[in-house]
C-alpha positions as YAML, in Angstrom:
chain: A
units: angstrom
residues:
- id: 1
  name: UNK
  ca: [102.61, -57.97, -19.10]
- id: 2
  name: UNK
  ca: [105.93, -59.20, -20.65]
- id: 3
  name: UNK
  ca: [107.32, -61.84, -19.32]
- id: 4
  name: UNK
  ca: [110.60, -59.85, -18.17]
- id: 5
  name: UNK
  ca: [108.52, -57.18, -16.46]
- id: 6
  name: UNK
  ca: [106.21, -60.33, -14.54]
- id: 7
  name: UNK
  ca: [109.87, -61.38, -13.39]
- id: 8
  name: UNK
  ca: [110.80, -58.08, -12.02]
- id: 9
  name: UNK
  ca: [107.48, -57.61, -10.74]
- id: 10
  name: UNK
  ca: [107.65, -61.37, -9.29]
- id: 11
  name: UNK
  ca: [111.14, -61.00, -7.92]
- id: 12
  name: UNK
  ca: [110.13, -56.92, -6.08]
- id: 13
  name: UNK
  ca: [107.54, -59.21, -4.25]
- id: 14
  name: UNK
  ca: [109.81, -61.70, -3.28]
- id: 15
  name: UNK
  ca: [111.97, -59.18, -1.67]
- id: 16
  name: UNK
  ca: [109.02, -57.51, 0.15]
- id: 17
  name: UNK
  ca: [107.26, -60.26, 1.31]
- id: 18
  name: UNK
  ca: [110.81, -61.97, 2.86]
- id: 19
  name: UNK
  ca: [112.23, -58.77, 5.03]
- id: 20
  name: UNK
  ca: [111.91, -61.98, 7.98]
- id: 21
  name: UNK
  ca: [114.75, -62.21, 10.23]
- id: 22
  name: UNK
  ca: [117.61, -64.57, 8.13]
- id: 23
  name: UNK
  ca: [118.11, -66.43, 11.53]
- id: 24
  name: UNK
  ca: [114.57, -67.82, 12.04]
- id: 25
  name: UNK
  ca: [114.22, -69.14, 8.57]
- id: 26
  name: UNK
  ca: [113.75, -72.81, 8.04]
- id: 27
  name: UNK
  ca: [116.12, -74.80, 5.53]
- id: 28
  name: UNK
  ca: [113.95, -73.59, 2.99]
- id: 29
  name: UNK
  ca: [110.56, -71.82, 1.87]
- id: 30
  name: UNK
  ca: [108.13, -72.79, 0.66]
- id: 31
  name: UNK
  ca: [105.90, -70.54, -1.93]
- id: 32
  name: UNK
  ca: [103.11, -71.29, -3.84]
- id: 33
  name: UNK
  ca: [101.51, -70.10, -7.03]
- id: 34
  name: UNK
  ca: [97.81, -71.11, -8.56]
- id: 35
  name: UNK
  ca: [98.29, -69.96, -12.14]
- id: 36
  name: UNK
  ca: [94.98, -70.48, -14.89]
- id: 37
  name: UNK
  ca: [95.70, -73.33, -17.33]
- id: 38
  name: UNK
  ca: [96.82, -71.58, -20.31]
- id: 39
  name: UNK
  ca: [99.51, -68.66, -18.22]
- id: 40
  name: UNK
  ca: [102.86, -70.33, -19.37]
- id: 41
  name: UNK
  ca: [103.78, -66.56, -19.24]
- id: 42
  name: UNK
  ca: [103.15, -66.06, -15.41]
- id: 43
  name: UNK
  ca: [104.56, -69.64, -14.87]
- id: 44
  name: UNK
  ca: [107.92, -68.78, -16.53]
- id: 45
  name: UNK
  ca: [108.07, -65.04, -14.72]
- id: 46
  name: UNK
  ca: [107.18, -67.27, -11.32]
- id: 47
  name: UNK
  ca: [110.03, -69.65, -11.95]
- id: 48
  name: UNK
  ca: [112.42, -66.95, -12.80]
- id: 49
  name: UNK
  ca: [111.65, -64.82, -9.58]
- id: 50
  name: UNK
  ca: [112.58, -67.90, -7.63]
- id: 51
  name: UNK
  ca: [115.78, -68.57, -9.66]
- id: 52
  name: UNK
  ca: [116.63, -65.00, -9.27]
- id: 53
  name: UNK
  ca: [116.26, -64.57, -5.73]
- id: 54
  name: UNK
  ca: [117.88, -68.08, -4.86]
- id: 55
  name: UNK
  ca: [120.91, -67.15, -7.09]
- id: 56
  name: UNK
  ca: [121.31, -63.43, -5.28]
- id: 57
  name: UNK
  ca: [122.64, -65.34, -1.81]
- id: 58
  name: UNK
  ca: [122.34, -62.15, 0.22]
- id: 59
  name: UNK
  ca: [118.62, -62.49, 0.57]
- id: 60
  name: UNK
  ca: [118.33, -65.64, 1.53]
- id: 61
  name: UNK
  ca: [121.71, -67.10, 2.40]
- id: 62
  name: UNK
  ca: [120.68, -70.93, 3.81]
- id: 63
  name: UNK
  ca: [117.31, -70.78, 2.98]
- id: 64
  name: UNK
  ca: [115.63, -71.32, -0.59]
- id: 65
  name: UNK
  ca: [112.70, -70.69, -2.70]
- id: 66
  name: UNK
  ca: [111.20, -73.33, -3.02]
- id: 67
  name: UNK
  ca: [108.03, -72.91, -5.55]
- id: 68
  name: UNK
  ca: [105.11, -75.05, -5.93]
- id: 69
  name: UNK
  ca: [103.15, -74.43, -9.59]
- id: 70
  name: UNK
  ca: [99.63, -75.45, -9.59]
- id: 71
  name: UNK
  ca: [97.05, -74.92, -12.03]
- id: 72
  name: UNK
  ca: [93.41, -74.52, -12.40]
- id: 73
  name: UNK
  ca: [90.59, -73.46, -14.26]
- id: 74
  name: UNK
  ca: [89.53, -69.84, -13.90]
- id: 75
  name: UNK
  ca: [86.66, -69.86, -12.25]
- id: 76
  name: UNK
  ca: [86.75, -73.05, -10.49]
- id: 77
  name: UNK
  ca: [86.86, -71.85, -7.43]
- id: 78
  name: UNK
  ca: [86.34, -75.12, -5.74]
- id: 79
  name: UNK
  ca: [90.01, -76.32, -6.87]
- id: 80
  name: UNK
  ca: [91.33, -73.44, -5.97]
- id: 81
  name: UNK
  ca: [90.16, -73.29, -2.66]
- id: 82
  name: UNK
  ca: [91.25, -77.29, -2.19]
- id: 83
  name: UNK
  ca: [94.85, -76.45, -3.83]
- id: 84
  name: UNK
  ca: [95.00, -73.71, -1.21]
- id: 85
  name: UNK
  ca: [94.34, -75.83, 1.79]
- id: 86
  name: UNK
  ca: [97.05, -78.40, 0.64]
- id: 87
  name: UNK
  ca: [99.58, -75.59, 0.05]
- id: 88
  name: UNK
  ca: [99.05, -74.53, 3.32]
- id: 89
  name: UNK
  ca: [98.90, -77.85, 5.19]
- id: 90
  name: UNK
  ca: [102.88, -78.23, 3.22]
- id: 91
  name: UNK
  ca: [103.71, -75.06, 5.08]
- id: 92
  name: UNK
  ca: [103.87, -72.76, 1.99]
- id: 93
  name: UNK
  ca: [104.90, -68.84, 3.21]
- id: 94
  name: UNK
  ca: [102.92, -66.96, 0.31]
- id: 95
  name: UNK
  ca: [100.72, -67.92, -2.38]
- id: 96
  name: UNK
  ca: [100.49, -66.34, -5.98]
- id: 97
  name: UNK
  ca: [97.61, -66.01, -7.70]
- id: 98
  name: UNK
  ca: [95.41, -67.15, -9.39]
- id: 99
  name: UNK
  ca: [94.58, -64.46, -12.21]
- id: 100
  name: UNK
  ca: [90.64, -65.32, -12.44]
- id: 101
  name: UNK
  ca: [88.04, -62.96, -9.95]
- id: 102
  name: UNK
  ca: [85.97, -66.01, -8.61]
- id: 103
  name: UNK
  ca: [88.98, -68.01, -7.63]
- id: 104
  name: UNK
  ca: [91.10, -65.37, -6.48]
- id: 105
  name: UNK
  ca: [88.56, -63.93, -4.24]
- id: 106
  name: UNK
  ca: [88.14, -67.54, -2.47]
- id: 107
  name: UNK
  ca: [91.93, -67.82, -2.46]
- id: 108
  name: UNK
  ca: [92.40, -64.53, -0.87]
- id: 109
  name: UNK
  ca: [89.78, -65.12, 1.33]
- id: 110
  name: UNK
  ca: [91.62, -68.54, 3.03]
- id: 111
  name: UNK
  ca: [94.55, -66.51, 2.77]
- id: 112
  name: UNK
  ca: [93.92, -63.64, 5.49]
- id: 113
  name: UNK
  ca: [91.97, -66.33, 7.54]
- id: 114
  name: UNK
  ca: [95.06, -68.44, 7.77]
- id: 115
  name: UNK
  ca: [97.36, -65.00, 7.94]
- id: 116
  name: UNK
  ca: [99.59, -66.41, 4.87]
- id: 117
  name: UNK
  ca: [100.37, -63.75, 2.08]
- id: 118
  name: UNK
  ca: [97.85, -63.80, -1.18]
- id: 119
  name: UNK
  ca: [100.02, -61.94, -3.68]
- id: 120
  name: UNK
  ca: [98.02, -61.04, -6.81]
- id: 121
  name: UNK
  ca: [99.11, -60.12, -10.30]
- id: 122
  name: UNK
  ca: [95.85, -58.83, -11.60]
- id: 123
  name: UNK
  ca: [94.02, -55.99, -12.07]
- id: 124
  name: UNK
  ca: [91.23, -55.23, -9.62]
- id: 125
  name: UNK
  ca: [89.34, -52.54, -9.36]
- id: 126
  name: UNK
  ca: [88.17, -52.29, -5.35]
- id: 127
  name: UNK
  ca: [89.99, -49.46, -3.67]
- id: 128
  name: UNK
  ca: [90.50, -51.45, -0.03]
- id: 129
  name: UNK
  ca: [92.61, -54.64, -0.26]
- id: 130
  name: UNK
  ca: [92.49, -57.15, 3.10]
- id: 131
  name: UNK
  ca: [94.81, -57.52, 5.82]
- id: 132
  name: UNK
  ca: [97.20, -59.96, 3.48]
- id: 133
  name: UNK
  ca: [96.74, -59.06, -0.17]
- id: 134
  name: UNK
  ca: [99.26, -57.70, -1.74]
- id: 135
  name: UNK
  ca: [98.35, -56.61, -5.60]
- id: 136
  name: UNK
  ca: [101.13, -55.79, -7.90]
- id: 137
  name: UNK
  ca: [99.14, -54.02, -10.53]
- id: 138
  name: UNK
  ca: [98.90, -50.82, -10.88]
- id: 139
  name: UNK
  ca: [96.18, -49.11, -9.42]
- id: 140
  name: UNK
  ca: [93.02, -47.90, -11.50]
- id: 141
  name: UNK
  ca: [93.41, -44.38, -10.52]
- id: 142
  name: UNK
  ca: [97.00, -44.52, -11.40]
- id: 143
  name: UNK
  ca: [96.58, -45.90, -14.79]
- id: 144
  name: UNK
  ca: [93.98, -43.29, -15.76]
- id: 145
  name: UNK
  ca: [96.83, -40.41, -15.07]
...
């Protein structure tokens, strides 16, 4: 994925995940994002989703994006999990990725415990996501049309 279409893919989920009501929303928000050690692409379409939505004012008039970049070794699910708990215990509203099956699963799996958003940015084959996955690529069955 290009790092312009991550953005607008980034910045879409942004504006899904945050239909909240504007009155309830804290002075800002936090998001995290787990990204594998070597995705300065996914890191730079991250950052830029957060620029983009905190420089559109409408969305979020008083309350920011504020993103949290963390990174880890695919398949070390054991720092992924740990990253996840201290994202959470800061408050984060959604966390993004990571890209690698092992540690995404455990990620996701803290995730709909805890009721916070997993937003993924890989490709995965199962046809039945959880409770509070959200996967922004395209489906199998829609890429084989």
């Amino acid at each position: 994925m290009t790092s312009t279409g991550a953005s607008v893919v980034a910045t879409s989920a942004f504006l899904v995940l945050f239909p909240l009501p504007l009155i309830s929303l804290p002075s800002h928000v936090p998001v995290g994002a787990l990204f594998d050690s070597a995705d300065s692409q996914m890191e730079l379409a991250f950052r830029s989703a957060i620029n983009r939505v905190n420089d559109e004012r409408r969305y979020l008039k008083n309350s920011p994006l504020n993103g949290t970049i963390y990174r880890v070794l695919p398949g070390d699910s054991f720092k992924a999990s740990k990253l996840t708990c201290e994202m959470l215990a800061g408050g984060v509203a959604a966390i993004f990725g990571p890209q690698s099956d092992t540690t995404s699963a455990h990620v996701q799996s803290i995730c709909d415990t805890m009721t916070i958003p997993h937003i993924e940015l890989r490709w995965d084959y199962r046809e039945k996501r959880d409770q509070h996955s959200i996967n922004l690529f395209p489906h199998p069955s829609k890429l084989g049309k």
